Coordinates of C-alpha atoms in Angstrom, one line a residue:
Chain A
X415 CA -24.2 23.5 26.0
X416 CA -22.3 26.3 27.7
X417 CA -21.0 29.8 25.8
X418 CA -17.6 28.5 26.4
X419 CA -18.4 25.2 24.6
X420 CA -20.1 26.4 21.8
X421 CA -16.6 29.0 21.4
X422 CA -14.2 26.0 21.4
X423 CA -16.5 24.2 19.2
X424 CA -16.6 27.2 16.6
X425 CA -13.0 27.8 16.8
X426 CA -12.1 24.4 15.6
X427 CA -14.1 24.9 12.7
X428 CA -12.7 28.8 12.2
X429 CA -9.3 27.5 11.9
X430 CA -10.0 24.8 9.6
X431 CA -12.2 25.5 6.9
X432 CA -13.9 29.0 5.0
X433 CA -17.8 28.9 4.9
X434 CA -17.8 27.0 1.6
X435 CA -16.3 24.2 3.0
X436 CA -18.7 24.1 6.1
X437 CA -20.8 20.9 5.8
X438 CA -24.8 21.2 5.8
X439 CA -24.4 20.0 9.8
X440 CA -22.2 22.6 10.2
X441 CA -23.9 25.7 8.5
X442 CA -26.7 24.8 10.4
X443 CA -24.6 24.6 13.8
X444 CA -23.1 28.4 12.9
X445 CA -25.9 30.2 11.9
X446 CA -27.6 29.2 15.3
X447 CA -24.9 30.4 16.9
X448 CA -22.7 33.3 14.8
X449 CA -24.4 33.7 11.6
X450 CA -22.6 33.6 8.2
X451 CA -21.8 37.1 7.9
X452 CA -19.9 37.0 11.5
X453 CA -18.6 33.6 11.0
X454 CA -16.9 35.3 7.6
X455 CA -15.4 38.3 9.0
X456 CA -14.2 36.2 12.0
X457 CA -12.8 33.8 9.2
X458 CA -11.2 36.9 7.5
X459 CA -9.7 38.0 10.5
X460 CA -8.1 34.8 11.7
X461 CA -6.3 34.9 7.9
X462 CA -5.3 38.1 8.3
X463 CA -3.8 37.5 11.7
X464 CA -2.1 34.2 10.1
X465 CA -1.2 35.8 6.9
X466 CA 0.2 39.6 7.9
X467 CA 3.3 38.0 9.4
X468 CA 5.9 39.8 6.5
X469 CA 6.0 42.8 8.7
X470 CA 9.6 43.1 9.7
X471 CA 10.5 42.3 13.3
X472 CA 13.9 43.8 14.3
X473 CA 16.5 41.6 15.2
X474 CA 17.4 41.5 19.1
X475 CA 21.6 41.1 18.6
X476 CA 23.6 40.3 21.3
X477 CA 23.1 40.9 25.0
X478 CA 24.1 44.5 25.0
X479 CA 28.1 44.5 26.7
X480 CA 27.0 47.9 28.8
X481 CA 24.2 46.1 30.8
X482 CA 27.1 43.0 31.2
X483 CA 29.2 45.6 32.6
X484 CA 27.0 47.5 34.4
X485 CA 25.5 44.0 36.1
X486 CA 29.3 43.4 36.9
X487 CA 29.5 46.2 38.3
X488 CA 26.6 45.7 40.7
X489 CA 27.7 41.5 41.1
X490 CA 31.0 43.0 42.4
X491 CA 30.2 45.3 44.5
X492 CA 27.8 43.4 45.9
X493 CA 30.2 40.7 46.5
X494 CA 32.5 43.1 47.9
X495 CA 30.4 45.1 49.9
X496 CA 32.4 44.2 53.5
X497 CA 35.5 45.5 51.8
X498 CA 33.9 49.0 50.4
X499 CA 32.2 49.6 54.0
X500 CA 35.6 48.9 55.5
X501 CA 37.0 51.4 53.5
X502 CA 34.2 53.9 54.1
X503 CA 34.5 53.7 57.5
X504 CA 37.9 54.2 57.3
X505 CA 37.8 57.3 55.6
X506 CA 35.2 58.7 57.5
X507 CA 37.5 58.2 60.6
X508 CA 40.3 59.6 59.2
X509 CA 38.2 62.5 57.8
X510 CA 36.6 63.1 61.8
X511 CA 40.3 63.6 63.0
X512 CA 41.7 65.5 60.3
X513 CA 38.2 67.6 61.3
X514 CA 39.0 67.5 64.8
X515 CA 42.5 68.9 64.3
X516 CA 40.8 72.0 63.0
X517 CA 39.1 72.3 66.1
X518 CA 41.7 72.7 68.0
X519 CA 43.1 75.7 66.6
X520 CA 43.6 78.8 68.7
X521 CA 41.4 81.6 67.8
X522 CA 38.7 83.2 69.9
X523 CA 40.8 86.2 70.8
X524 CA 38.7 89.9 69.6
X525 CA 42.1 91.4 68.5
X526 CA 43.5 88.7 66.6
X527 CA 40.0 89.1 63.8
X528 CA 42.7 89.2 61.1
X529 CA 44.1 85.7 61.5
X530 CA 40.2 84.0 62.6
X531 CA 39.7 85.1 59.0
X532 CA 42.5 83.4 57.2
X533 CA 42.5 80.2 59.4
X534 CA 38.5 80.2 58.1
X535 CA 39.4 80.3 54.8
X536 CA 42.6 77.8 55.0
X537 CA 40.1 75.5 56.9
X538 CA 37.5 76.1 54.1
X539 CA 40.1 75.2 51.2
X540 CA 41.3 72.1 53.1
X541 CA 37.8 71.1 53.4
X542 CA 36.9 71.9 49.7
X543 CA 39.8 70.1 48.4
X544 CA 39.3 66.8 50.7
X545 CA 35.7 66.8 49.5
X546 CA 37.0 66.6 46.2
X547 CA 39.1 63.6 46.9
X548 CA 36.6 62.0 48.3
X549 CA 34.2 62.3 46.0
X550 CA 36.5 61.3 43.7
X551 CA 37.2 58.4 45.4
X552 CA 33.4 56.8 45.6
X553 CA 33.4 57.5 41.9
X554 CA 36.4 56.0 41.0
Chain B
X752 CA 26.3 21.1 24.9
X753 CA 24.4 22.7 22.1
X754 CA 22.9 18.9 22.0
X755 CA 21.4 19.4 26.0
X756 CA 17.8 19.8 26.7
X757 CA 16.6 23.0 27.6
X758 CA 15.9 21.7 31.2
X759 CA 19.3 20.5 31.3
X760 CA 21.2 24.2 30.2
X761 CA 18.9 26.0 32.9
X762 CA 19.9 23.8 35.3
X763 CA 23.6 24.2 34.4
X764 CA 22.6 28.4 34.6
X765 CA 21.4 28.1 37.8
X766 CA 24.2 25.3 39.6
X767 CA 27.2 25.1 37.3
X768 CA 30.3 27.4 37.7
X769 CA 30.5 30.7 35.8
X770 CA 32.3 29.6 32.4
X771 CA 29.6 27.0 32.3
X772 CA 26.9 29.0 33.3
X773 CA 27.7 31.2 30.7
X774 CA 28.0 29.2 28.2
X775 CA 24.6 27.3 28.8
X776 CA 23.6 30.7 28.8
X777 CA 24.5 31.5 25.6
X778 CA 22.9 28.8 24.0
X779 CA 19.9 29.4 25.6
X780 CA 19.9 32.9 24.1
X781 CA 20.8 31.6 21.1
X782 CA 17.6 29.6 21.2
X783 CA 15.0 31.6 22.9
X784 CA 16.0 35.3 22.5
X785 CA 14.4 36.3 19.5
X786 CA 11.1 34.4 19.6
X787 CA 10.9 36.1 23.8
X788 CA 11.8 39.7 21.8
X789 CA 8.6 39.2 19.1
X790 CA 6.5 38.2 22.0
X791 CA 7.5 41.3 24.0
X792 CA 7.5 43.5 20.5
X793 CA 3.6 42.9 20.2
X794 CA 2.6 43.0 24.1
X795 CA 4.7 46.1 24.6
X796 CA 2.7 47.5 21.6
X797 CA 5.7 47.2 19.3
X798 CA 8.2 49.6 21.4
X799 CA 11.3 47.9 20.1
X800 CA 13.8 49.2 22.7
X801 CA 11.8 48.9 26.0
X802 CA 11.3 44.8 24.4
X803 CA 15.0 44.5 23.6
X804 CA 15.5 45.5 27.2
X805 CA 13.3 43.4 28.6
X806 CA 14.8 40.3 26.5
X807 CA 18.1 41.1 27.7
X808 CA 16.9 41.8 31.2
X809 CA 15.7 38.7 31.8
X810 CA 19.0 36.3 30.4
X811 CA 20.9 38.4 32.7
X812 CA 18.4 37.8 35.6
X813 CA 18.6 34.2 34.8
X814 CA 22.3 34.2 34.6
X815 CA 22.5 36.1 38.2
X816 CA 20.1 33.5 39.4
X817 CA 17.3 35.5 40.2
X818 CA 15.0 32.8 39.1
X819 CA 14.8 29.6 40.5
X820 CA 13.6 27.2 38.0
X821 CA 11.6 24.1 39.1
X822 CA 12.8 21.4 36.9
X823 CA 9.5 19.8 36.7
X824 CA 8.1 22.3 34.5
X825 CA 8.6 23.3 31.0
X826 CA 11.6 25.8 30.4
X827 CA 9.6 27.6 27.5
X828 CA 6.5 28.1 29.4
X829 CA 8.7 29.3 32.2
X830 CA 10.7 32.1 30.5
X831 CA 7.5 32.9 28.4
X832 CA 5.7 33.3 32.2
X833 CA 8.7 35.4 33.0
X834 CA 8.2 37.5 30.2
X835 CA 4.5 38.2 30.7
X836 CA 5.1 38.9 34.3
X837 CA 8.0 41.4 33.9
X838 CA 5.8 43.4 31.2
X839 CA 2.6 43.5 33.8
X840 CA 3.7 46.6 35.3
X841 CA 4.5 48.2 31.9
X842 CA 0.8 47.2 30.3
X843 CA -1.0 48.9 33.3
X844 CA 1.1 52.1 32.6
X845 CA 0.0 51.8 28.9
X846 CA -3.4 51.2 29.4
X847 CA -3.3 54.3 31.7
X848 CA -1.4 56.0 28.7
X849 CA -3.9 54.6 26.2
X850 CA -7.3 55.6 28.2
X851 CA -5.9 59.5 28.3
X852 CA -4.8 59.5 24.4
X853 CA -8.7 57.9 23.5
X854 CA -7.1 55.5 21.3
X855 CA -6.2 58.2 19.1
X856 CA -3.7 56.3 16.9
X857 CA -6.6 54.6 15.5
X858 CA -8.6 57.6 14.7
X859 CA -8.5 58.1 10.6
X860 CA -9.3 61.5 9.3
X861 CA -11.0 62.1 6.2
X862 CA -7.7 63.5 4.6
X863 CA -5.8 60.1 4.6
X864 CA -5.3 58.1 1.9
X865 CA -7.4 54.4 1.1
X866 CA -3.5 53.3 1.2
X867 CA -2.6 54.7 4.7
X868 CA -6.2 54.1 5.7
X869 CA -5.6 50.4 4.6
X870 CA -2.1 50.2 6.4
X871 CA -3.5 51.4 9.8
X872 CA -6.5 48.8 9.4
X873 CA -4.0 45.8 9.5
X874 CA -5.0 43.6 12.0
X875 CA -1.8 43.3 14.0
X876 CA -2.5 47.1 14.5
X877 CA -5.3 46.8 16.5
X878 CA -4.8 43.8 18.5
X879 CA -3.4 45.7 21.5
X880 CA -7.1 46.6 22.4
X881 CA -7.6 42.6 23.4
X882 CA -7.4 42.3 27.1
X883 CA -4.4 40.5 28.2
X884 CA -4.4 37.2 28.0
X885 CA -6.5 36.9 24.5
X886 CA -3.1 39.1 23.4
X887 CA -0.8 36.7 24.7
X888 CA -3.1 33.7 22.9
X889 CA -3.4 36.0 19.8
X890 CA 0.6 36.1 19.6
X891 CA 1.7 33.1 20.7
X892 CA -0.8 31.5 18.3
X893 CA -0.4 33.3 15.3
X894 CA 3.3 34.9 14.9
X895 CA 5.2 32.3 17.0
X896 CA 2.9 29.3 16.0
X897 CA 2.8 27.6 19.7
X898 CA 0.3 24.9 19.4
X899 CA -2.6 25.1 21.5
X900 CA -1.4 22.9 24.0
X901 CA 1.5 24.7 24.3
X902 CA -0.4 28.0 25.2
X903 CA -2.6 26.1 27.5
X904 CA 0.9 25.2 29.5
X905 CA 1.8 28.7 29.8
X906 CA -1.4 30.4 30.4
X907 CA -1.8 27.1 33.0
X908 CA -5.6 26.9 31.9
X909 CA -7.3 24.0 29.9
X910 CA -7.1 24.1 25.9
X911 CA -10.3 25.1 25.8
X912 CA -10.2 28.1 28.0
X913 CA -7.4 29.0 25.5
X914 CA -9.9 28.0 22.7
X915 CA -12.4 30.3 23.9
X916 CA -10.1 33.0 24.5
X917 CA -8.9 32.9 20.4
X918 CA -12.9 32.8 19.9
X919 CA -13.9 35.9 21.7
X920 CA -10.3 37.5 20.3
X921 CA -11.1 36.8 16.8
X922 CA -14.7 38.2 17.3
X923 CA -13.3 41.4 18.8
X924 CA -10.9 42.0 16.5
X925 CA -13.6 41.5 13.4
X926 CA -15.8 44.2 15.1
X927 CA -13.3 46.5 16.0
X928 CA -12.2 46.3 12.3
X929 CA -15.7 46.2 10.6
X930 CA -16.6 49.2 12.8
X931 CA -13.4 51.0 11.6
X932 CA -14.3 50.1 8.0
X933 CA -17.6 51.4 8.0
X934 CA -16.8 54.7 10.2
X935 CA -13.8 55.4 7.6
X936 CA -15.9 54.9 4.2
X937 CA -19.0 56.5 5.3

């Protein structure tokens, strides 16, 4: 008989009786295999795992509403993903020419350092506060 | 349709319309969620939160149909496979954990008490040192009662491999404990 075997065999008998309740056969079958001592302690143990069951197990509750949300969230914008790129793309073109009107603005001259300065900083302010409304507008 | 089979609520999960989906859903929760949350308790080494999201992780995978289920099989077993699955990545990074720390949760120093020395002994304490599927057999054996059959199903091996596997789990566990015993009273 194989390890495995002689395992299942001794399992059966470790779930269903103490050594005192072994029959002659049956000692005699263990202790060729275990011994009493082990067959006890394994005995002992399977109790234990049987019996230490009072420990409190929290209680799961509900499916937590945030991860609902938050898997709406995903569901819809994965559902509405044409839409949102749509809408990305839109803003990015209307941010390119907004850019490209910028561009066009008449500087270059040596003389004229005065007014390259303030158009910088009007085109920087413009640029700050558009980058807040878009940003605002992906987190919204 | 609390009276439908579990078969038939997955099925109505995964091909019904939303409200009904849901609802199957629900019941299905109702049923299953807090047996799936022990199970995960004692794999994931009793870390209630990361189990609880686990739990909740997989009804909503379920109810975004990430699963298919093959109706063939047993609904149990299947979520319970789930389960084990999903919490594979997390047991290798706490095995990794647990090799650097040297199992030093179970180390007693000779300050403690015979009371805290006997509540760190219990036996549920230590069965996290079991390789993995002699865990899952301890667990689903002896805190949710499965019959061996049952575990069989889900660990898809004959009864008894699974036989063999509470053997050589029991036997473990007795010398881990024994050798504790002895290295704490001497």
């Amino acid at each position: 008989m194989s390890n495995k075997e002689y395992n299942k065999e001794i399992y059966d008998l470790l779930e269903a009786k103490n050594w005192s309740q072994l029959s002659v056969q049956e000692k005699e079958y263990v202790k060729h295999v275990l011994g009493e001592n082990e067959y006890n302690n394994m005995h002992q143990t399977l109790l234990s795992l049987q019996n230490e069951t009072n420990e409190e197990i929290p209680e799961i509750g509900p499916l937590v509403i945030q991860k609902k949300r938050k898997a709406f969230i995903q569901q819809f914008f994965q559902l509405k993903m044409p839409v949102y790129q749509a809408a990305s793309i839109l803003l990015t073109v209307m941010l390119f020419s907004y850019f490209s009107d910028f561009s066009k603005q008449p500087t270059t001259s040596k003389n004229n350092a005065q007014f390259n300065i303030s158009a910088e900083y009007s085109k920087s302010m413009k640029e700050d506060s558009l980058a807040g409304i878009f940003i605002t507008g992906i987190y919204r | 349709m609390k009276e439908k089979s579990d078969n038939e609520l997955i099925l109505i999960v995964q091909k019904g319309n939303k409200l009904q989906s849901k609802n199957a859903l629900n019941i299905l929760y109702v049923r299953y969620s807090q047996v799936l949350f022990q199970f995960m308790f004692f794999i994931l080494n009793k870390d209630e939160d990361k189990a609880r999201d686990f739990v909740h992780d997989i009804f909503l995978q379920l109810f975004e149909k990430k699963y298919r289920f093959d109706s063939s099989k047993n609904f149990k077993s299947w979520l319970f496979t789930i389960a084990a699955n999903k919490s594979k990545n997390e047991l290798r990074r706490l095995s990794v954990i647990r090799k650097n720390e040297s199992n030093l949760n179970l180390e007693f120093s000779k300050t403690e008490t015979a009371f805290e020395f006997d509540k760190k002994i219990k036996v549920w304490n230590v069965v996290n040192q079991l390789e993995e599927k002699q865990r899952q057999a301890v667990i689903l054996r002896f805190r949710l009662n499965w019959t061996i059959k049952e575990i069989a199903t889900f660990q898809e091996c004959p009864e008894g491999t699974v036989k063999s596997r509470l053997f050589n789990a029991l036997k473990k566990l007795s010398s881990i404990l024994e050798k504790k015993s002895i290295e704490y009273f001497n």
